[in-house]
JSON list of C-alpha atoms in Angstrom, two decimals:
[
{"chain": "A", "resi": 22, "resn": "MET", "atom": "CA", "xyz": [0.00, 0.00, 0.00]},
{"chain": "A", "resi": 23, "resn": "ARG", "atom": "CA", "xyz": [1.48, 3.34, -1.06]},
{"chain": "A", "resi": 24, "resn": "CYS", "atom": "CA", "xyz": [2.08, 5.84, 1.75]},
{"chain": "A", "resi": 25, "resn": "PRO", "atom": "CA", "xyz": [-0.11, 8.97, 1.40]},
{"chain": "A", "resi": 26, "resn": "PHE", "atom": "CA", "xyz": [2.64, 11.08, 2.99]},
{"chain": "A", "resi": 27, "resn": "CYS", "atom": "CA", "xyz": [5.85, 10.09, 1.19]},
{"chain": "A", "resi": 28, "resn": "ALA", "atom": "CA", "xyz": [4.54, 7.80, -1.61]},
{"chain": "A", "resi": 29, "resn": "HIS", "atom": "CA", "xyz": [6.77, 4.91, -0.48]},
{"chain": "A", "resi": 30, "resn": "ASP", "atom": "CA", "xyz": [5.40, 1.64, -1.87]},
{"chain": "A", "resi": 31, "resn": "ASP", "atom": "CA", "xyz": [5.63, -0.52, 1.25]},
{"chain": "A", "resi": 32, "resn": "SER", "atom": "CA", "xyz": [3.73, -0.34, 4.52]},
{"chain": "A", "resi": 33, "resn": "GLN", "atom": "CA", "xyz": [3.21, -2.75, 7.36]},
{"chain": "A", "resi": 34, "resn": "VAL", "atom": "CA", "xyz": [-0.20, -3.63, 8.82]},
{"chain": "A", "resi": 35, "resn": "LYS", "atom": "CA", "xyz": [-0.17, -2.90, 12.56]},
{"chain": "A", "resi": 36, "resn": "ASP", "atom": "CA", "xyz": [-3.82, -3.65, 13.39]},
{"chain": "A", "resi": 37, "resn": "SER", "atom": "CA", "xyz": [-6.86, -5.08, 11.55]},
{"chain": "A", "resi": 38, "resn": "ARG", "atom": "CA", "xyz": [-10.46, -5.16, 12.71]},
{"chain": "A", "resi": 39, "resn": "PRO", "atom": "CA", "xyz": [-13.93, -5.13, 11.17]},
{"chain": "A", "resi": 40, "resn": "THR", "atom": "CA", "xyz": [-15.85, -1.86, 11.03]},
{"chain": "A", "resi": 41, "resn": "GLU", "atom": "CA", "xyz": [-18.87, -1.54, 13.31]},
{"chain": "A", "resi": 42, "resn": "ASP", "atom": "CA", "xyz": [-21.32, -2.50, 10.56]},
{"chain": "A", "resi": 43, "resn": "ASN", "atom": "CA", "xyz": [-19.10, -5.42, 9.41]},
{"chain": "A", "resi": 44, "resn": "THR", "atom": "CA", "xyz": [-19.00, -4.18, 5.82]},
{"chain": "A", "resi": 45, "resn": "ALA", "atom": "CA", "xyz": [-15.26, -3.48, 5.74]},
{"chain": "A", "resi": 46, "resn": "ILE", "atom": "CA", "xyz": [-11.94, -4.24, 7.38]},
{"chain": "A", "resi": 47, "resn": "ARG", "atom": "CA", "xyz": [-10.15, -1.29, 8.99]},
{"chain": "A", "resi": 48, "resn": "ARG", "atom": "CA", "xyz": [-6.37, -1.59, 8.82]},
{"chain": "A", "resi": 49, "resn": "ARG", "atom": "CA", "xyz": [-3.86, 0.61, 10.65]},
{"chain": "A", "resi": 50, "resn": "ARG", "atom": "CA", "xyz": [-0.64, 0.76, 8.66]},
{"chain": "A", "resi": 51, "resn": "GLN", "atom": "CA", "xyz": [2.83, 2.16, 9.15]},
{"chain": "A", "resi": 52, "resn": "CYS", "atom": "CA", "xyz": [5.00, 3.31, 6.27]},
{"chain": "A", "resi": 53, "resn": "GLU", "atom": "CA", "xyz": [8.36, 1.55, 6.09]},
{"chain": "A", "resi": 54, "resn": "GLY", "atom": "CA", "xyz": [9.88, 4.65, 4.47]},
{"chain": "A", "resi": 55, "resn": "CYS", "atom": "CA", "xyz": [8.88, 7.59, 6.70]},
{"chain": "A", "resi": 56, "resn": "GLY", "atom": "CA", "xyz": [7.25, 5.79, 9.65]},
{"chain": "A", "resi": 57, "resn": "ALA", "atom": "CA", "xyz": [3.93, 7.65, 9.30]},
{"chain": "A", "resi": 58, "resn": "ARG", "atom": "CA", "xyz": [0.77, 5.83, 10.32]},
{"chain": "A", "resi": 59, "resn": "PHE", "atom": "CA", "xyz": [-2.45, 5.82, 8.31]},
{"chain": "A", "resi": 60, "resn": "THR", "atom": "CA", "xyz": [-5.73, 3.90, 8.05]},
{"chain": "A", "resi": 61, "resn": "THR", "atom": "CA", "xyz": [-7.10, 1.99, 5.08]},
{"chain": "A", "resi": 62, "resn": "PHE", "atom": "CA", "xyz": [-10.46, 0.30, 4.59]},
{"chain": "A", "resi": 63, "resn": "GLU", "atom": "CA", "xyz": [-10.91, -2.93, 2.66]},
{"chain": "A", "resi": 64, "resn": "ARG", "atom": "CA", "xyz": [-14.41, -3.60, 1.26]},
{"chain": "A", "resi": 65, "resn": "VAL", "atom": "CA", "xyz": [-15.88, -6.43, -0.76]},
{"chain": "A", "resi": 66, "resn": "GLN", "atom": "CA", "xyz": [-16.57, -5.42, -4.33]},
{"chain": "A", "resi": 67, "resn": "LEU", "atom": "CA", "xyz": [-19.11, -7.79, -5.82]},
{"chain": "A", "resi": 68, "resn": "ARG", "atom": "CA", "xyz": [-18.76, -6.61, -9.41]},
{"chain": "A", "resi": 69, "resn": "ASP", "atom": "CA", "xyz": [-17.55, -3.71, -11.47]},
{"chain": "A", "resi": 70, "resn": "VAL", "atom": "CA", "xyz": [-20.46, -1.38, -12.13]},
{"chain": "A", "resi": 71, "resn": "ALA", "atom": "CA", "xyz": [-20.37, 1.49, -14.59]},
{"chain": "A", "resi": 72, "resn": "VAL", "atom": "CA", "xyz": [-22.36, 4.62, -13.83]},
{"chain": "A", "resi": 73, "resn": "LEU", "atom": "CA", "xyz": [-24.08, 6.21, -16.83]},
{"chain": "A", "resi": 74, "resn": "LYS", "atom": "CA", "xyz": [-23.88, 9.98, -16.51]},
{"chain": "A", "resi": 75, "resn": "SER", "atom": "CA", "xyz": [-26.29, 11.97, -18.64]},
{"chain": "A", "resi": 76, "resn": "THR", "atom": "CA", "xyz": [-24.71, 14.78, -20.64]},
{"chain": "A", "resi": 77, "resn": "GLY", "atom": "CA", "xyz": [-27.98, 16.68, -20.98]},
{"chain": "A", "resi": 78, "resn": "ASP", "atom": "CA", "xyz": [-27.97, 16.73, -24.75]},
{"chain": "A", "resi": 79, "resn": "GLU", "atom": "CA", "xyz": [-28.37, 14.05, -27.39]},
{"chain": "A", "resi": 80, "resn": "THR", "atom": "CA", "xyz": [-24.87, 12.62, -27.05]},
{"chain": "A", "resi": 81, "resn": "PRO", "atom": "CA", "xyz": [-24.58, 9.17, -25.47]},
{"chain": "A", "resi": 82, "resn": "PRO", "atom": "CA", "xyz": [-24.12, 9.08, -21.68]},
{"chain": "A", "resi": 83, "resn": "ARG", "atom": "CA", "xyz": [-20.60, 9.10, -20.24]},
{"chain": "A", "resi": 84, "resn": "ARG", "atom": "CA", "xyz": [-19.51, 5.96, -18.39]},
{"chain": "A", "resi": 85, "resn": "GLU", "atom": "CA", "xyz": [-17.41, 5.98, -15.28]},
{"chain": "A", "resi": 86, "resn": "SER", "atom": "CA", "xyz": [-16.69, 3.41, -12.60]},
{"chain": "A", "resi": 87, "resn": "PHE", "atom": "CA", "xyz": [-18.94, 3.36, -9.55]},
{"chain": "A", "resi": 88, "resn": "ASP", "atom": "CA", "xyz": [-17.21, 5.29, -6.77]},
{"chain": "A", "resi": 89, "resn": "ARG", "atom": "CA", "xyz": [-18.51, 4.86, -3.22]},
{"chain": "A", "resi": 90, "resn": "SER", "atom": "CA", "xyz": [-16.61, 7.93, -2.05]},
{"chain": "A", "resi": 91, "resn": "LYS", "atom": "CA", "xyz": [-18.75, 10.22, -4.23]},
{"chain": "A", "resi": 92, "resn": "ILE", "atom": "CA", "xyz": [-21.87, 9.05, -2.40]},
{"chain": "A", "resi": 93, "resn": "GLU", "atom": "CA", "xyz": [-20.08, 9.39, 0.96]},
{"chain": "A", "resi": 94, "resn": "GLN", "atom": "CA", "xyz": [-19.13, 13.00, 0.15]},
{"chain": "A", "resi": 95, "resn": "SER", "atom": "CA", "xyz": [-22.63, 13.96, -1.02]},
{"chain": "A", "resi": 96, "resn": "VAL", "atom": "CA", "xyz": [-24.35, 12.39, 1.97]},
{"chain": "A", "resi": 97, "resn": "ALA", "atom": "CA", "xyz": [-21.82, 13.89, 4.41]},
{"chain": "A", "resi": 98, "resn": "LEU", "atom": "CA", "xyz": [-22.39, 17.34, 2.93]},
{"chain": "A", "resi": 99, "resn": "ALA", "atom": "CA", "xyz": [-26.18, 16.99, 3.16]},
{"chain": "A", "resi": 100, "resn": "CYS", "atom": "CA", "xyz": [-25.92, 15.78, 6.78]},
{"chain": "A", "resi": 101, "resn": "ARG", "atom": "CA", "xyz": [-23.37, 18.40, 7.87]},
{"chain": "A", "resi": 102, "resn": "LYS", "atom": "CA", "xyz": [-24.17, 19.95, 11.27]},
{"chain": "A", "resi": 103, "resn": "ARG", "atom": "CA", "xyz": [-27.28, 17.79, 11.66]},
{"chain": "A", "resi": 104, "resn": "GLY", "atom": "CA", "xyz": [-26.02, 15.69, 14.58]},
{"chain": "A", "resi": 105, "resn": "ILE", "atom": "CA", "xyz": [-26.41, 12.43, 12.68]},
{"chain": "A", "resi": 106, "resn": "GLU", "atom": "CA", "xyz": [-24.10, 9.68, 13.91]},
{"chain": "A", "resi": 107, "resn": "GLN", "atom": "CA", "xyz": [-21.39, 8.69, 11.43]},
{"chain": "A", "resi": 108, "resn": "GLU", "atom": "CA", "xyz": [-22.42, 5.05, 11.84]},
{"chain": "A", "resi": 109, "resn": "ARG", "atom": "CA", "xyz": [-25.91, 5.80, 10.45]},
{"chain": "A", "resi": 110, "resn": "ILE", "atom": "CA", "xyz": [-24.38, 7.66, 7.48]},
{"chain": "A", "resi": 111, "resn": "ASP", "atom": "CA", "xyz": [-22.03, 4.73, 6.82]},
{"chain": "A", "resi": 112, "resn": "GLN", "atom": "CA", "xyz": [-24.97, 2.30, 6.97]},
{"chain": "A", "resi": 113, "resn": "LEU", "atom": "CA", "xyz": [-26.89, 4.40, 4.44]},
{"chain": "A", "resi": 114, "resn": "VAL", "atom": "CA", "xyz": [-23.94, 4.54, 2.04]},
{"chain": "A", "resi": 115, "resn": "SER", "atom": "CA", "xyz": [-23.21, 0.80, 2.46]},
{"chain": "A", "resi": 116, "resn": "GLY", "atom": "CA", "xyz": [-26.88, 0.00, 1.78]},
{"chain": "A", "resi": 117, "resn": "ILE", "atom": "CA", "xyz": [-26.83, 2.02, -1.44]},
{"chain": "A", "resi": 118, "resn": "GLN", "atom": "CA", "xyz": [-23.57, 0.38, -2.51]},
{"chain": "A", "resi": 119, "resn": "ARG", "atom": "CA", "xyz": [-25.06, -3.07, -1.85]},
{"chain": "A", "resi": 120, "resn": "GLN", "atom": "CA", "xyz": [-28.17, -2.19, -3.90]},
{"chain": "A", "resi": 121, "resn": "VAL", "atom": "CA", "xyz": [-26.02, -1.01, -6.81]},
{"chain": "A", "resi": 122, "resn": "GLU", "atom": "CA", "xyz": [-23.71, -4.05, -6.76]},
{"chain": "A", "resi": 123, "resn": "THR", "atom": "CA", "xyz": [-26.45, -6.66, -6.30]},
{"chain": "A", "resi": 124, "resn": "ALA", "atom": "CA", "xyz": [-28.89, -5.20, -8.85]},
{"chain": "A", "resi": 125, "resn": "GLY", "atom": "CA", "xyz": [-27.60, -7.60, -11.48]},
{"chain": "A", "resi": 126, "resn": "ASP", "atom": "CA", "xyz": [-26.76, -4.91, -14.02]},
{"chain": "A", "resi": 127, "resn": "SER", "atom": "CA", "xyz": [-23.26, -3.92, -15.08]},
{"chain": "A", "resi": 128, "resn": "GLU", "atom": "CA", "xyz": [-24.47, -0.36, -15.73]},
{"chain": "A", "resi": 129, "resn": "ILE", "atom": "CA", "xyz": [-26.69, 1.95, -13.70]},
{"chain": "A", "resi": 130, "resn": "PRO", "atom": "CA", "xyz": [-27.87, 5.47, -14.51]},
{"chain": "A", "resi": 131, "resn": "SER", "atom": "CA", "xyz": [-26.57, 8.13, -12.12]},
{"chain": "A", "resi": 132, "resn": "ALA", "atom": "CA", "xyz": [-30.18, 9.32, -11.75]},
{"chain": "A", "resi": 133, "resn": "ARG", "atom": "CA", "xyz": [-31.08, 5.95, -10.18]},
{"chain": "A", "resi": 134, "resn": "ILE", "atom": "CA", "xyz": [-28.27, 6.31, -7.64]},
{"chain": "A", "resi": 135, "resn": "GLY", "atom": "CA", "xyz": [-29.46, 9.85, -6.88]},
{"chain": "A", "resi": 136, "resn": "GLU", "atom": "CA", "xyz": [-32.97, 8.53, -6.22]},
{"chain": "A", "resi": 137, "resn": "MET", "atom": "CA", "xyz": [-31.55, 5.86, -3.86]},
{"chain": "A", "resi": 138, "resn": "VAL", "atom": "CA", "xyz": [-29.66, 8.56, -1.95]},
{"chain": "A", "resi": 139, "resn": "MET", "atom": "CA", "xyz": [-32.75, 10.76, -1.76]},
{"chain": "A", "resi": 140, "resn": "GLU", "atom": "CA", "xyz": [-34.88, 7.89, -0.45]},
{"chain": "A", "resi": 141, "resn": "GLY", "atom": "CA", "xyz": [-32.26, 7.00, 2.18]},
{"chain": "A", "resi": 142, "resn": "LEU", "atom": "CA", "xyz": [-31.92, 10.62, 3.31]},
{"chain": "A", "resi": 143, "resn": "ARG", "atom": "CA", "xyz": [-35.70, 11.07, 3.42]},
{"chain": "A", "resi": 144, "resn": "GLN", "atom": "CA", "xyz": [-35.84, 8.27, 6.00]},
{"chain": "A", "resi": 145, "resn": "LEU", "atom": "CA", "xyz": [-32.77, 9.52, 7.87]},
{"chain": "A", "resi": 146, "resn": "ASP", "atom": "CA", "xyz": [-33.34, 13.29, 8.19]},
{"chain": "A", "resi": 147, "resn": "THR", "atom": "CA", "xyz": [-35.70, 15.64, 6.35]},
{"chain": "A", "resi": 148, "resn": "VAL", "atom": "CA", "xyz": [-33.32, 18.62, 6.40]},
{"chain": "A", "resi": 149, "resn": "ALA", "atom": "CA", "xyz": [-30.51, 16.53, 4.89]},
{"chain": "A", "resi": 150, "resn": "TYR", "atom": "CA", "xyz": [-33.05, 15.22, 2.36]},
{"chain": "A", "resi": 151, "resn": "ILE", "atom": "CA", "xyz": [-34.04, 18.76, 1.31]},
{"chain": "A", "resi": 152, "resn": "ARG", "atom": "CA", "xyz": [-30.39, 19.86, 1.15]},
{"chain": "A", "resi": 153, "resn": "PHE", "atom": "CA", "xyz": [-29.49, 16.97, -1.14]},
{"chain": "A", "resi": 154, "resn": "ALA", "atom": "CA", "xyz": [-32.61, 17.48, -3.26]},
{"chain": "A", "resi": 155, "resn": "SER", "atom": "CA", "xyz": [-31.83, 21.18, -3.72]},
{"chain": "A", "resi": 156, "resn": "VAL", "atom": "CA", "xyz": [-28.58, 20.27, -5.49]},
{"chain": "A", "resi": 157, "resn": "TYR", "atom": "CA", "xyz": [-29.76, 17.07, -7.14]},
{"chain": "A", "resi": 158, "resn": "ARG", "atom": "CA", "xyz": [-32.93, 18.64, -8.52]},
{"chain": "A", "resi": 159, "resn": "ASP", "atom": "CA", "xyz": [-31.15, 21.94, -9.23]},
{"chain": "A", "resi": 160, "resn": "PHE", "atom": "CA", "xyz": [-33.38, 24.34, -7.29]},
{"chain": "A", "resi": 161, "resn": "SER", "atom": "CA", "xyz": [-32.92, 27.80, -8.76]},
{"chain": "A", "resi": 162, "resn": "GLU", "atom": "CA", "xyz": [-35.02, 30.00, -6.49]},
{"chain": "A", "resi": 163, "resn": "ALA", "atom": "CA", "xyz": [-36.62, 30.08, -3.04]},
{"chain": "A", "resi": 164, "resn": "ARG", "atom": "CA", "xyz": [-40.00, 29.04, -4.42]},
{"chain": "A", "resi": 165, "resn": "ASP", "atom": "CA", "xyz": [-38.48, 25.69, -5.45]},
{"chain": "A", "resi": 166, "resn": "PHE", "atom": "CA", "xyz": [-37.48, 25.06, -1.81]},
{"chain": "A", "resi": 167, "resn": "GLU", "atom": "CA", "xyz": [-40.93, 26.05, -0.56]},
{"chain": "A", "resi": 168, "resn": "GLU", "atom": "CA", "xyz": [-42.75, 23.76, -2.96]},
{"chain": "A", "resi": 169, "resn": "PHE", "atom": "CA", "xyz": [-40.45, 20.81, -2.26]},
{"chain": "A", "resi": 170, "resn": "ALA", "atom": "CA", "xyz": [-40.50, 21.35, 1.54]},
{"chain": "A", "resi": 171, "resn": "SER", "atom": "CA", "xyz": [-44.30, 21.39, 1.55]},
{"chain": "A", "resi": 172, "resn": "THR", "atom": "CA", "xyz": [-44.38, 17.96, -0.11]},
{"chain": "A", "resi": 173, "resn": "VAL", "atom": "CA", "xyz": [-41.81, 16.67, 2.41]},
{"chain": "A", "resi": 174, "resn": "GLN", "atom": "CA", "xyz": [-43.94, 17.85, 5.34]},
{"chain": "A", "resi": 175, "resn": "GLN", "atom": "CA", "xyz": [-46.87, 15.88, 3.95]},
{"chain": "A", "resi": 176, "resn": "VAL", "atom": "CA", "xyz": [-44.95, 12.59, 3.64]},
{"chain": "A", "resi": 177, "resn": "ALA", "atom": "CA", "xyz": [-42.29, 12.86, 6.37]},
{"chain": "A", "resi": 178, "resn": "PRO", "atom": "CA", "xyz": [-42.21, 9.93, 8.81]},
{"chain": "A", "resi": 179, "resn": "ASP", "atom": "CA", "xyz": [-43.16, 10.67, 12.42]},
{"chain": "A", "resi": 180, "resn": "GLY", "atom": "CA", "xyz": [-40.39, 11.96, 14.65]},
{"chain": "A", "resi": 181, "resn": "ASP", "atom": "CA", "xyz": [-38.16, 13.01, 11.76]},
{"chain": "A", "resi": 182, "resn": "GLY", "atom": "CA", "xyz": [-36.28, 16.27, 12.09]}
]
């Protein structure tokens, strides 16, 4: 494993343990070059899935490899300062990744992944759901927020924030 600090190619595993949700192995490593310590996560990848990204015009969609970290970043941004435990966010992202990898298709439209994220956030936290939707659905003015928030209030589960 390449060191993120000095780019040395060799590191030694000092500790390995499963993550709390048992979807990955957390490894503490030490670089043999500079001695720095860092953490890596090892996850099962069931199959290579290509994400079809719409270009918005009549050209064919772009294909790129499924990247879990993009979902993690989007969900983390939507949940920022909401007091949601990291474990619940990780469970949401792992659930979406499992759905994508076990769907049986080698390609999935990015819009489908966006809908999975929206559904997961809707159940997790309504403010995070509205934040994500505002970017995903490209809200352009305050009225868009008002209209969307009024539909959320009608369907929000009990006790959701």
